[in-house]
Coordinates of C-alpha atoms and ligand atoms in Angstrom, one line a residue:
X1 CA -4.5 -15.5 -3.9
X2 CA -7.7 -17.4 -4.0
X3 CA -9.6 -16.1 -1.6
X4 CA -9.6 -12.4 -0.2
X5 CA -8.2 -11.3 3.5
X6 CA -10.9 -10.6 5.9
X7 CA -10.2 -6.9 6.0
X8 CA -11.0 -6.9 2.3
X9 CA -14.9 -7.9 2.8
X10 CA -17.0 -6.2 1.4
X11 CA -19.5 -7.5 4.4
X12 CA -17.3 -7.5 7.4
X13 CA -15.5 -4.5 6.3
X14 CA -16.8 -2.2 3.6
X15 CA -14.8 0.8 2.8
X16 CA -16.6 3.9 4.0
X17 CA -16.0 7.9 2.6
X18 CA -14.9 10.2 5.6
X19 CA -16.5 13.0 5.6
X20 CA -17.5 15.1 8.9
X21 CA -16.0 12.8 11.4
X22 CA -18.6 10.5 9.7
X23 CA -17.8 7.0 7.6
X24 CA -20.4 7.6 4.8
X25 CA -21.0 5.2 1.5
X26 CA -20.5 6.6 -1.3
X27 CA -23.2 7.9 -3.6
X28 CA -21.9 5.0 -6.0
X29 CA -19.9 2.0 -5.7
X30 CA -16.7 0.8 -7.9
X31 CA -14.6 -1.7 -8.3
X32 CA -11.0 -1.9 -7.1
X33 CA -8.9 -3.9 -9.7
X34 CA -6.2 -6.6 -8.3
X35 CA -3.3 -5.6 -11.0
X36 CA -1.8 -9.2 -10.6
X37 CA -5.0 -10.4 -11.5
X38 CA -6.8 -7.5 -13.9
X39 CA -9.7 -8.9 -11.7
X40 CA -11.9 -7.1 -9.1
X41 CA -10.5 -7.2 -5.6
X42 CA -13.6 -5.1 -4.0
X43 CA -15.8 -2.6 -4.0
X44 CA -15.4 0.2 -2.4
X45 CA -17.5 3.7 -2.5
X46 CA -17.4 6.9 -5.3
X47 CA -18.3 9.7 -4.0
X48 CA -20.1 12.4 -6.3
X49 CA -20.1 16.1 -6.2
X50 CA -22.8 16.9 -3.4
X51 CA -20.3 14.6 -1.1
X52 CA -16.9 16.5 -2.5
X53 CA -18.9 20.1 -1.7
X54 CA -20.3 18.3 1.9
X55 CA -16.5 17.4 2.7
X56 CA -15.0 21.1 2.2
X57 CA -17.6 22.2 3.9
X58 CA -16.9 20.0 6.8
X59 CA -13.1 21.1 6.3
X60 CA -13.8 24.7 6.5
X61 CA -16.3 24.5 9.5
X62 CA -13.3 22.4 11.1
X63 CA -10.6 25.2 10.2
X64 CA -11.2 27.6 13.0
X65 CA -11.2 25.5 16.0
X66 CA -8.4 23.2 14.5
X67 CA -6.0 26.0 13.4
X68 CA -6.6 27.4 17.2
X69 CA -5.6 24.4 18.9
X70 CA -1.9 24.7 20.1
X71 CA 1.0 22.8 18.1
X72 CA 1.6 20.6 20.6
X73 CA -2.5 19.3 20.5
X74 CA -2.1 19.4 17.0
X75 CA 1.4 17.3 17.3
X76 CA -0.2 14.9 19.8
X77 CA -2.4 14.0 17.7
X78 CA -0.6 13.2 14.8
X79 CA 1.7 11.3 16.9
X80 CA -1.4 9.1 17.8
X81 CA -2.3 8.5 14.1
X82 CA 1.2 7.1 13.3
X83 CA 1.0 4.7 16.2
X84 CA -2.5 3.4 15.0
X85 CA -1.1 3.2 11.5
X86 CA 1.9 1.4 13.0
X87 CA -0.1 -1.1 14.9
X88 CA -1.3 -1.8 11.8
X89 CA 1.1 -2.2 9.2
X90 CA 1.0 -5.4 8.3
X91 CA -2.9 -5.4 7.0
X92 CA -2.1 -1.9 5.5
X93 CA 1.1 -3.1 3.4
X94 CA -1.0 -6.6 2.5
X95 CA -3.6 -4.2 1.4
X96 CA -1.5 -2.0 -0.9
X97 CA 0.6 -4.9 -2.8
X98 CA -3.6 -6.1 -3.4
X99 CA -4.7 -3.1 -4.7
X100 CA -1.3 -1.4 -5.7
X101 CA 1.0 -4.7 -6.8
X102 CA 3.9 -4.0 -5.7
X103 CA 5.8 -7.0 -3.7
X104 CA 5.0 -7.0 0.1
X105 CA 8.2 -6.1 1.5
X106 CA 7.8 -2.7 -0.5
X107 CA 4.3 -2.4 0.8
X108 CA 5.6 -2.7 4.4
X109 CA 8.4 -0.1 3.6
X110 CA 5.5 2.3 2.5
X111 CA 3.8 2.1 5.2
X112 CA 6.9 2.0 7.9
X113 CA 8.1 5.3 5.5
X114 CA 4.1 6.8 5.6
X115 CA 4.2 6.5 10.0
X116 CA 8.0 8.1 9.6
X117 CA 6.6 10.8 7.4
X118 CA 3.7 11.2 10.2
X119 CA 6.7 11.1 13.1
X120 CA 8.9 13.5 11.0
X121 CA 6.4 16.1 10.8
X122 CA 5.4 15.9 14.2
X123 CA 9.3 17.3 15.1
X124 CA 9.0 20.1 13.0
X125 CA 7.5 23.8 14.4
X126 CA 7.8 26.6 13.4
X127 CA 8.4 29.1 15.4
X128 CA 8.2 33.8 14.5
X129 CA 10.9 34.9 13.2
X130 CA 12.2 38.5 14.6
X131 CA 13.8 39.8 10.9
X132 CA 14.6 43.3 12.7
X133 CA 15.1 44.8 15.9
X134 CA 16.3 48.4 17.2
X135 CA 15.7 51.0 19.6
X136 CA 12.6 51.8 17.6
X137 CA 11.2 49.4 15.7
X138 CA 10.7 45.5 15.8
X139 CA 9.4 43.0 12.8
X140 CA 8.1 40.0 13.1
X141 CA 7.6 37.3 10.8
X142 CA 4.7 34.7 12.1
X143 CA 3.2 31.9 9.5
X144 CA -0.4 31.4 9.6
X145 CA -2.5 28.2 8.5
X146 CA -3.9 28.4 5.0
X147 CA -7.6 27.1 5.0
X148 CA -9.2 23.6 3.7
X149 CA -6.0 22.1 1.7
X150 CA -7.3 19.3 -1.0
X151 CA -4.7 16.6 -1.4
X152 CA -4.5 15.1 -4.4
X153 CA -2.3 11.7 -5.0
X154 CA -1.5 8.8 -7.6
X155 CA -1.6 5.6 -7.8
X156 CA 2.0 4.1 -7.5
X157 CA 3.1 5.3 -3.5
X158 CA -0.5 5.9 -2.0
X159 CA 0.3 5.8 1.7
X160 CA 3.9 8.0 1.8
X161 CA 2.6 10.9 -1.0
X162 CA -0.9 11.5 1.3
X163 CA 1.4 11.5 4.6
X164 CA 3.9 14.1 3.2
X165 CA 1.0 16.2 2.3
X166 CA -1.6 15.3 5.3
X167 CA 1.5 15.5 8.3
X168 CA 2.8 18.9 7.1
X169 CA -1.2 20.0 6.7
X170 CA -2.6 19.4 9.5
X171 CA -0.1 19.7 12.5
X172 CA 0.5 23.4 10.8
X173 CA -3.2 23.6 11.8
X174 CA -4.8 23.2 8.1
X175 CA -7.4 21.2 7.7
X176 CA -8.0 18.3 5.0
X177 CA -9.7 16.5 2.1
X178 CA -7.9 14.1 0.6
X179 CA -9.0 12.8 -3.4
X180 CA -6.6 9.5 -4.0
X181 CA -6.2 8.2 -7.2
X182 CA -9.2 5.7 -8.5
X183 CA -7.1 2.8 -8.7
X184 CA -5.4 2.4 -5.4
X185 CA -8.1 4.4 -3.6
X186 CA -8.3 1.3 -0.3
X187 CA -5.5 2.4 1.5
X188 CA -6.4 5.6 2.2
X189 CA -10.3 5.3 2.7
X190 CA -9.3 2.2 5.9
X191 CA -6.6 5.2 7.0
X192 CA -9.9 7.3 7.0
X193 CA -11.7 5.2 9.3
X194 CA -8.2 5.1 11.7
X195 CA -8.4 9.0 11.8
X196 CA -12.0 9.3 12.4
X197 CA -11.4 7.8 15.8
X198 CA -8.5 10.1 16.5
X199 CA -9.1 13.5 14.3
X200 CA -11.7 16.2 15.5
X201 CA -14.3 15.7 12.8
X202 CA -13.8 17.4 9.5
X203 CA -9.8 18.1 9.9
X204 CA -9.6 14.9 7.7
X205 CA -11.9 14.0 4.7
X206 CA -11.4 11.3 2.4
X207 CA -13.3 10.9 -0.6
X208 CA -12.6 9.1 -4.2
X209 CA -13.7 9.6 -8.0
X210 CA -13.1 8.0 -10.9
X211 CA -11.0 10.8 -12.3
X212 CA -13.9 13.2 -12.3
X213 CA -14.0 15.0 -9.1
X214 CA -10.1 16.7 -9.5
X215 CA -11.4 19.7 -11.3
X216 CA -14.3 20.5 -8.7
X217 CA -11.9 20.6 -6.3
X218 CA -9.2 22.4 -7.2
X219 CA -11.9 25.2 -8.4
X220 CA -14.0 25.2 -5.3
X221 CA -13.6 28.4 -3.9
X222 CA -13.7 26.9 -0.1
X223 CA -9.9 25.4 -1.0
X224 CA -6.9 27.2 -0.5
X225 CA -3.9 25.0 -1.4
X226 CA -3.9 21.7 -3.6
X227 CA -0.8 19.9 -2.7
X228 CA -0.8 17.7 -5.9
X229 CA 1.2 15.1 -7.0
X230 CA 0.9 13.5 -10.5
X231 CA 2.0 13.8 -14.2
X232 CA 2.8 16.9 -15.7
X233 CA -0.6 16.8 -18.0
X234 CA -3.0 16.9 -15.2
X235 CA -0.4 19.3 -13.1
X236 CA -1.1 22.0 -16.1
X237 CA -4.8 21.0 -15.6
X238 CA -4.8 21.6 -11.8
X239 CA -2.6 24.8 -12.4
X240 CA -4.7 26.7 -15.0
X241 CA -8.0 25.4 -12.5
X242 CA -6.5 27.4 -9.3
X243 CA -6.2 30.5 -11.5
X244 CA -9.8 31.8 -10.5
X245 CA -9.1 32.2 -7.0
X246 CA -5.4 32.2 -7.2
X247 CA -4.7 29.6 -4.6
X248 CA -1.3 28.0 -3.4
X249 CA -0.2 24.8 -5.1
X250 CA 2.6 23.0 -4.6
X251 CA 3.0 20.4 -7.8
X252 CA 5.2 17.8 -7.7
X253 CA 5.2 15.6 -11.3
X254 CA 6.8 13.7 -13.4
X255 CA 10.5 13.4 -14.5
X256 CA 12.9 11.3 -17.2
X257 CA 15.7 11.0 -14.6
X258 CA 19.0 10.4 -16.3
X259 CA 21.4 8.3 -14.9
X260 CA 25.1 8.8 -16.0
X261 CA 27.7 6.1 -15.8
X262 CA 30.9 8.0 -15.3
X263 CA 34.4 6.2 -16.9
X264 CA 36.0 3.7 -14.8
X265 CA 33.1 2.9 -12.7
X266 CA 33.2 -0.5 -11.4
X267 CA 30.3 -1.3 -13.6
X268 CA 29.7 -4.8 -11.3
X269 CA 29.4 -2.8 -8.2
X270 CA 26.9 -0.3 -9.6
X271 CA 25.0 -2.3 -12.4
X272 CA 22.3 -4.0 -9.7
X273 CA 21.7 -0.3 -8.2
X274 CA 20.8 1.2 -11.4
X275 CA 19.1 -1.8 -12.1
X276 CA 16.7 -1.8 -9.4
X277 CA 16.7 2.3 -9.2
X278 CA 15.1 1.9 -12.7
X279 CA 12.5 -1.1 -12.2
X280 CA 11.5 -0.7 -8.1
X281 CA 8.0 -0.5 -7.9
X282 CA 7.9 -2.2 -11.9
X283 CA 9.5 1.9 -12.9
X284 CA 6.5 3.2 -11.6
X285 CA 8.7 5.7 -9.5
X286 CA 8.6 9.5 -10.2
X287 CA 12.3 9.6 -9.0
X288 CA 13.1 6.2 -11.1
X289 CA 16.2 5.9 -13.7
X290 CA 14.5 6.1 -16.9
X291 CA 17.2 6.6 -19.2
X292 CA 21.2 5.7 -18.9
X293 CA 23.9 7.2 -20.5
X294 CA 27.4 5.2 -20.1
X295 CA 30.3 6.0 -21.4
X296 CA 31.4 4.2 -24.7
X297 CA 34.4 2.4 -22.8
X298 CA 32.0 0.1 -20.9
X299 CA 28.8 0.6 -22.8
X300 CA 29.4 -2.8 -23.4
X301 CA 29.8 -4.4 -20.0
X302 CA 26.6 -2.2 -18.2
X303 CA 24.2 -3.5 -21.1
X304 CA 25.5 -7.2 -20.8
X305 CA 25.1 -6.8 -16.8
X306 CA 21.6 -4.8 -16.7
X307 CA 20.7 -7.3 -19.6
X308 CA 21.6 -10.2 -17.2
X309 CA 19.9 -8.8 -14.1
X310 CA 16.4 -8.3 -16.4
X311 CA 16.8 -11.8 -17.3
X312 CA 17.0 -13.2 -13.7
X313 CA 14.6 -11.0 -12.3
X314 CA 11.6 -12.7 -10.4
X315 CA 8.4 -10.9 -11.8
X316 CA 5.1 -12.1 -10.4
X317 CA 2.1 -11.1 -7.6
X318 CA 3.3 -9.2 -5.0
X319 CA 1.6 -11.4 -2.4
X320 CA 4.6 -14.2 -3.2
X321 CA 7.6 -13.6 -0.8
X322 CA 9.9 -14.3 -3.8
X323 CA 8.7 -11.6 -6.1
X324 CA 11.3 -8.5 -6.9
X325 CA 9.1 -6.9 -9.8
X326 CA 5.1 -6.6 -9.3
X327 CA 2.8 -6.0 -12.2
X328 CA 2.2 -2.9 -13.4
X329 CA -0.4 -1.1 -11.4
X330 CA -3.3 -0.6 -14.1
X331 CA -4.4 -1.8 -17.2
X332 CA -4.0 2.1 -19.1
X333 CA -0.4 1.9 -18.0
X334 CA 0.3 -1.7 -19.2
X335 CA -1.1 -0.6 -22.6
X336 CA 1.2 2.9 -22.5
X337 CA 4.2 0.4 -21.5
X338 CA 3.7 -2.0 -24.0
X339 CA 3.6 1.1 -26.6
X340 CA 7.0 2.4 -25.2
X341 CA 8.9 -1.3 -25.6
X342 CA 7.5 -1.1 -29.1
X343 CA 8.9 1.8 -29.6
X344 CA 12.2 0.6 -28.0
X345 CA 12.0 -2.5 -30.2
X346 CA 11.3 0.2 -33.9
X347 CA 14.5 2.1 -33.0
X348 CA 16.7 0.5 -30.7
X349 CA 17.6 -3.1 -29.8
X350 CA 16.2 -5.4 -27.0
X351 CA 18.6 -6.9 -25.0
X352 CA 16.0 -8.2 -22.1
X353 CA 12.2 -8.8 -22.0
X354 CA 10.5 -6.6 -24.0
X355 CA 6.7 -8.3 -23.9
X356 CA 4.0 -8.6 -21.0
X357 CA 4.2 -12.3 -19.1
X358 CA 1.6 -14.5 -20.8
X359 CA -0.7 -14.9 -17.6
X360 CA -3.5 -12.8 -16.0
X361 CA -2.6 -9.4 -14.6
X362 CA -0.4 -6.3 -16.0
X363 CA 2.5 -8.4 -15.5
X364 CA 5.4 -7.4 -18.0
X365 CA 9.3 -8.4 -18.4
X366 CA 11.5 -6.4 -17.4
X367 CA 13.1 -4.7 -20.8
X368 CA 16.3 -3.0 -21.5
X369 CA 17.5 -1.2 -24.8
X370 CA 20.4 -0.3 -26.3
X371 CA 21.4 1.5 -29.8
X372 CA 18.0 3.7 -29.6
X373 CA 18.1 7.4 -30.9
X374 CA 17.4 10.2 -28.3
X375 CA 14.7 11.4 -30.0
X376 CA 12.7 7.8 -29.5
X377 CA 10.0 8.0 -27.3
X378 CA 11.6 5.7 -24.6
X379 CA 14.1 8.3 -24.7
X380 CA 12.3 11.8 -24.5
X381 CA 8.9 11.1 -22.6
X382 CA 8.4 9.4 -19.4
X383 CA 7.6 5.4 -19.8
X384 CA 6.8 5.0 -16.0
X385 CA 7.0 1.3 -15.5
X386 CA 9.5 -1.7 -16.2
X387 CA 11.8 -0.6 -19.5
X388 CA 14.7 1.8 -19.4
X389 CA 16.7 2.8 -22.5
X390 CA 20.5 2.7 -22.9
X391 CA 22.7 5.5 -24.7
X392 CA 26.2 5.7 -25.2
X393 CA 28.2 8.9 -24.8
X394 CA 31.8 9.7 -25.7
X395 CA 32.6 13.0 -23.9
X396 CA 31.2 14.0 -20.4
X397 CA 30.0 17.4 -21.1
X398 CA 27.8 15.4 -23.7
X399 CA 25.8 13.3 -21.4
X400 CA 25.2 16.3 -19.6
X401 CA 23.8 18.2 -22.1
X402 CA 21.9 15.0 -23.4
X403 CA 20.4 14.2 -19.9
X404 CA 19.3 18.2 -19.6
X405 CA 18.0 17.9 -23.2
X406 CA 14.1 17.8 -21.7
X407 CA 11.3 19.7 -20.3
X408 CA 11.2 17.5 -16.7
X409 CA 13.9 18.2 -13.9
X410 CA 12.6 15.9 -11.1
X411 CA 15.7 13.8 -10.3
X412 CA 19.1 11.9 -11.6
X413 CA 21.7 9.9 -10.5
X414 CA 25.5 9.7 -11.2
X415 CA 27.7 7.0 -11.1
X416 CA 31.6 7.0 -10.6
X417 CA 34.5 6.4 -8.3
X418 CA 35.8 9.6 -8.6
X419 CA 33.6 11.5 -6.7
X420 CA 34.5 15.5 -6.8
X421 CA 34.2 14.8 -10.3
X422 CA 30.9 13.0 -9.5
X423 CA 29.6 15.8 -7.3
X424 CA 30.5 18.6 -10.4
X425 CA 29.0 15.9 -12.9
X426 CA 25.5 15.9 -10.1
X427 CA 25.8 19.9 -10.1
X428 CA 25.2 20.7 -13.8
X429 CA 21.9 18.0 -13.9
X430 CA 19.2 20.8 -14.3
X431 CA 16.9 19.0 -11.8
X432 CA 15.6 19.0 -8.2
X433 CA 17.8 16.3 -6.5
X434 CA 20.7 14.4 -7.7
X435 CA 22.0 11.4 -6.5
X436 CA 25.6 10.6 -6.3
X437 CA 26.1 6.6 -6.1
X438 CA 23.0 5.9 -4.6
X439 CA 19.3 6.5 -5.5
X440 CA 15.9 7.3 -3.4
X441 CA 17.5 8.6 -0.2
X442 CA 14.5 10.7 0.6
X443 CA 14.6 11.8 4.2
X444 CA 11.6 13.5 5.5
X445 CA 13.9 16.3 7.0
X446 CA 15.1 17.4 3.5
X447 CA 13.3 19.5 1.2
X448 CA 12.5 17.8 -2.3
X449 CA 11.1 19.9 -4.9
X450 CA 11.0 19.5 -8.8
X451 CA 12.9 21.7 -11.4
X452 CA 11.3 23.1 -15.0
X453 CA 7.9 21.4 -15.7
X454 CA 8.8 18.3 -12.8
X455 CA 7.2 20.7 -10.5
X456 CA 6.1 23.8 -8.6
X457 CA 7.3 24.2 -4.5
X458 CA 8.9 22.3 -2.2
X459 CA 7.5 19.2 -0.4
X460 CA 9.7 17.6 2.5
X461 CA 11.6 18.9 5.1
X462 CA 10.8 22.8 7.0
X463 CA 10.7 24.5 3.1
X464 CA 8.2 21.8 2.6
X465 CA 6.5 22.7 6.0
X466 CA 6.2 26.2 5.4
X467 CA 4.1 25.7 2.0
X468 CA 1.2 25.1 4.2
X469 CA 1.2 28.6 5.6
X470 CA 1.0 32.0 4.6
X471 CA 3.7 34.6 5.9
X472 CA 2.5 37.4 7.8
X473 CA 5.0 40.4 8.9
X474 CA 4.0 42.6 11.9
X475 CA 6.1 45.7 12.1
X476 CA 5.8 46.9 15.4
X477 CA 6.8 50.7 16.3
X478 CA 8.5 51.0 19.7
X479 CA 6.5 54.2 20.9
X480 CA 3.3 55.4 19.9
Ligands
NAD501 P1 -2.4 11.5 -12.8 O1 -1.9 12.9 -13.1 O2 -3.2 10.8 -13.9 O3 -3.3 11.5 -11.5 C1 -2.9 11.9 -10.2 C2 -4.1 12.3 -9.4 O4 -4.8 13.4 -10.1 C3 -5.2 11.2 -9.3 O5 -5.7 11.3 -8.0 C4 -6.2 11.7 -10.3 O6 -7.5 11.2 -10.1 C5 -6.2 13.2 -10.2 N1 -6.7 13.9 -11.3 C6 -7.0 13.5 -12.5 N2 -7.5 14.5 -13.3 C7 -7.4 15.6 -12.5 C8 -7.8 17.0 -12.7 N3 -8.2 17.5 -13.9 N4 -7.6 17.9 -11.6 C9 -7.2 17.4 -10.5 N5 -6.8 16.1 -10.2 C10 -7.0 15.3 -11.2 O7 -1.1 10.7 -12.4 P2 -0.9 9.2 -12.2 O8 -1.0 8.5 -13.5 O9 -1.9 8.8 -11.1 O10 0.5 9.1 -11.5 C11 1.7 9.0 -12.3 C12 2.4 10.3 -12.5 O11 2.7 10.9 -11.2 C13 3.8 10.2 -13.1 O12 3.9 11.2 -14.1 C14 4.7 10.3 -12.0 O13 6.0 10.8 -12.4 C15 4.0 11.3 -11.2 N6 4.5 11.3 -9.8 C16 5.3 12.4 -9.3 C17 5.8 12.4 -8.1 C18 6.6 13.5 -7.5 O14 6.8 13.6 -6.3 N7 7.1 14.4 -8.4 C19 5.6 11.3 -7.2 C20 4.8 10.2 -7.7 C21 4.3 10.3 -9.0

């Protein structure tokens, strides 16, 4: 790209903090990072901690008269964000393969998915729940709004993980401030501005850090639910932070999905699904396939195939209509990549890839491995962006127990043409959701929630809904 779109200038356009109902600079300015170019794209504002403290403040003045207003205000609303997202998709999903990478189309299908999400939501209520009634007695179950909920989100789906937190949040009459991650933080401050034009001022704040505002707000006693979504380091961070005041969390993290090639898969058919489930968005999925286990009868064939896709992939900047694979998003997770391939390349074999493109940006080729140990660190830890490992396997049970082998639990895939055996094979994965030939079939309407350390509560669907409220019971005796 040589020159910048309009809604990118810094004159025309600067990116504002939301705070009050209020587009506010930020105390301090930083710079937002192009990843296909490792150049600076913009500026846009940092807010420090008087603004984070002004923000819940704004969000707890807003809670009483927002959580009052009826569901179908609330709802009406909501539904008038996701048009004014929708009417502008196309500068939203130009602006998140610039500041994210990821090719375009995948930018517009982040931003269709985030109105969806918005939409979804919107259809959701939820309603008391009688639990008992007699002659003498009746219980009722209601579900009240929490307080201020701080969202807190990363950098690799900006748009979709604030809308599953922000839909959910507000229309169950919560009210808002959102932290994005410092990297990708554009998308979400020009959604600010949309809201402030829709939202009563202070159900929706936006602010950004660079990595140093998450612990003041997970502490500040004005919160009362982070809905975070990140690794598993700073999800221990942001758990032992809400211990003070005990407040609800929902945590959803990261993963090492395992996908497991059953025998007599037709390993043609399948190979460009795994392929893509593993390097969509350059790996930088929390759900991705980032290890594969096939069975030693066509070990052969699914590394010669996967190996073949890799090679024929089109890596480059999102912004070019031919691109499949973006760059990786920043230049700390281009460095943690290029470790992992160099651990694939001490202890297994590359068969594809395996460097970063010789050009500007946190470009790198996509990289398969075969023959590597499971105790390499491409097997055991998470790599998050474009390299996935291959094991063999001889018996089924073994896979199994290979792919539980770890502390993460988010997601996995199996692969096979028999598929009751499939759907047993799916059953024993000791994680959240499972996959049975297919991958990242997330409706909004179903509940998503990591296993072991992947995660804490459910996001998604009416389990997802109710984690923004707190149960109440009202037991009501018939006669005085
Ligand atoms: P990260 O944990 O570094 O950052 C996530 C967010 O937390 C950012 O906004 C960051 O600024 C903020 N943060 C940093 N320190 C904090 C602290 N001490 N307290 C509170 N917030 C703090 O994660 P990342 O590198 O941005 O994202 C990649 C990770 O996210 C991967 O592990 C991936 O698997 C995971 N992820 C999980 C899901 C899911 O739904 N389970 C979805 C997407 C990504």
């Amino acid at each position: 790209m040589s020159a910048n779109p309009k809604f990118l200038d810094a004159e025309l356009a600067p990116f504002k903090l939301l705070i009050n109902g209020r587009l506010v600079p930020g105390a301090a300015r930083m710079d937002v990072i192009n990843p296909a170019t490792g150049k600076p794209l913009t500026q846009c504002p940092r807010a420090d901690l008087a603004q984070l403290n002004d923000a819940v403040s704004a969000a707890r003045s807003a809670f009483p008269g927002w959580s009052r207003t009826s569901w179908d205000e609330r709802r009406r609303l909501l539904i008038a964000l996701a048009d004014a997202l929708e009417a502008r998709l196309e500068e939203f999903a130009q602006l998140m393969t610039l500041e994210q990478g990821k090719p375009l189309m995948g930018a517009r299908f982040e931003i269709g998915g985030a109105v969806a999400m918005i939409r979804a939501f919107t259809e959701m209520k939820i309603e008391p729940k009688t639990l008992r009634e007699d002659a003498t007695q009746k219980i009722v179950q209601l579900r009240a709004p929490l307080g201020v909920v701080a969202a807190i989100t990363p950098w690799n789906f900006p748009m979709i993980l604030l809308m599953i937190k922000l839909a959910p949040a507000l229309v169950s009459g919560n009210t808002v401030v959102a932290k994005p991650a410092p990297t990708t933080p554009l998308t979400a401050l020009r959604f600010g501005e949309l809201a402030a034009s829709i939202l009563p001022a202070g159900v929706f704040n936006v602010i950004t850090d660079q990595n140093d505002l998450g612990t003041a707000l997970t502490q500040h006693p004005d919160v009362a639910k982070v809905a975070f979504t990140g690794s598993t380091a700073t999800g221990r961070k942001v758990m032992a932070s809400v211990a003070g005041t005990i407040k609800r969390i929902t945590l959803e993290l990261g993963g090492n999905d395992a996908a497991i090639v059953l025998p007599g898969t037709d390993i043609k058919e399948v190979a460009p699904k795994i392929f893509m489930g593993a390097m969509i968005n350059s790996g930088q999925v929390c759900l991705a396939i980032k290890r594969i286990y096939a069975h030693e009868s066509q070990y052969e064939e699914l590394c010669g195939e996967l190996a073949k896709l890799a090679s024929s992939a089109v890596v480059g900047d999102g912004m070019d209509p031919d691109t499949q694979i973006g760059p990786v998003q920043n230049k700390t997770q281009f460095e943690k990549v290029k470790d992992y391939i160099a651990d694939g390349k001490a202890r297994g074999k590359v068969i594809a890839g395996g460097k970063a493109l010789e050009r500007d940006g946190y470009f790198i080729a996509p990289t398969i491995v075969r023959d590597i140990p499971d105790d390499a660190r491409l097997v055991r830890e998470e790599q998050f962006g474009p390299v996935v490992p291959v094991m063999k396997y001889s018996s089924i049970d073994d896979a199994i127990a290979r792919a539980n082998s770890t502390e993460y639990g988010l997601g996995g895939t199996v692969w096979g043409s028999n598929l009751e055996q499939a759907y047993e094979v799916a059953a024993k994965m000791d994680s959240g959701t499972v996959w049975v030939n297919k991958h990242l079939d997330l409706p909004p309407d179903i509940p998503f929630a990591g296993a072991k350390q992947s995660g804490l509560g459910t996001e998604m669907g009416h389990e997802g809904l109710e984690e923004f409220t707190q149960a109440k019971v009202i037991h009501v005796a018939k006669s005085a």
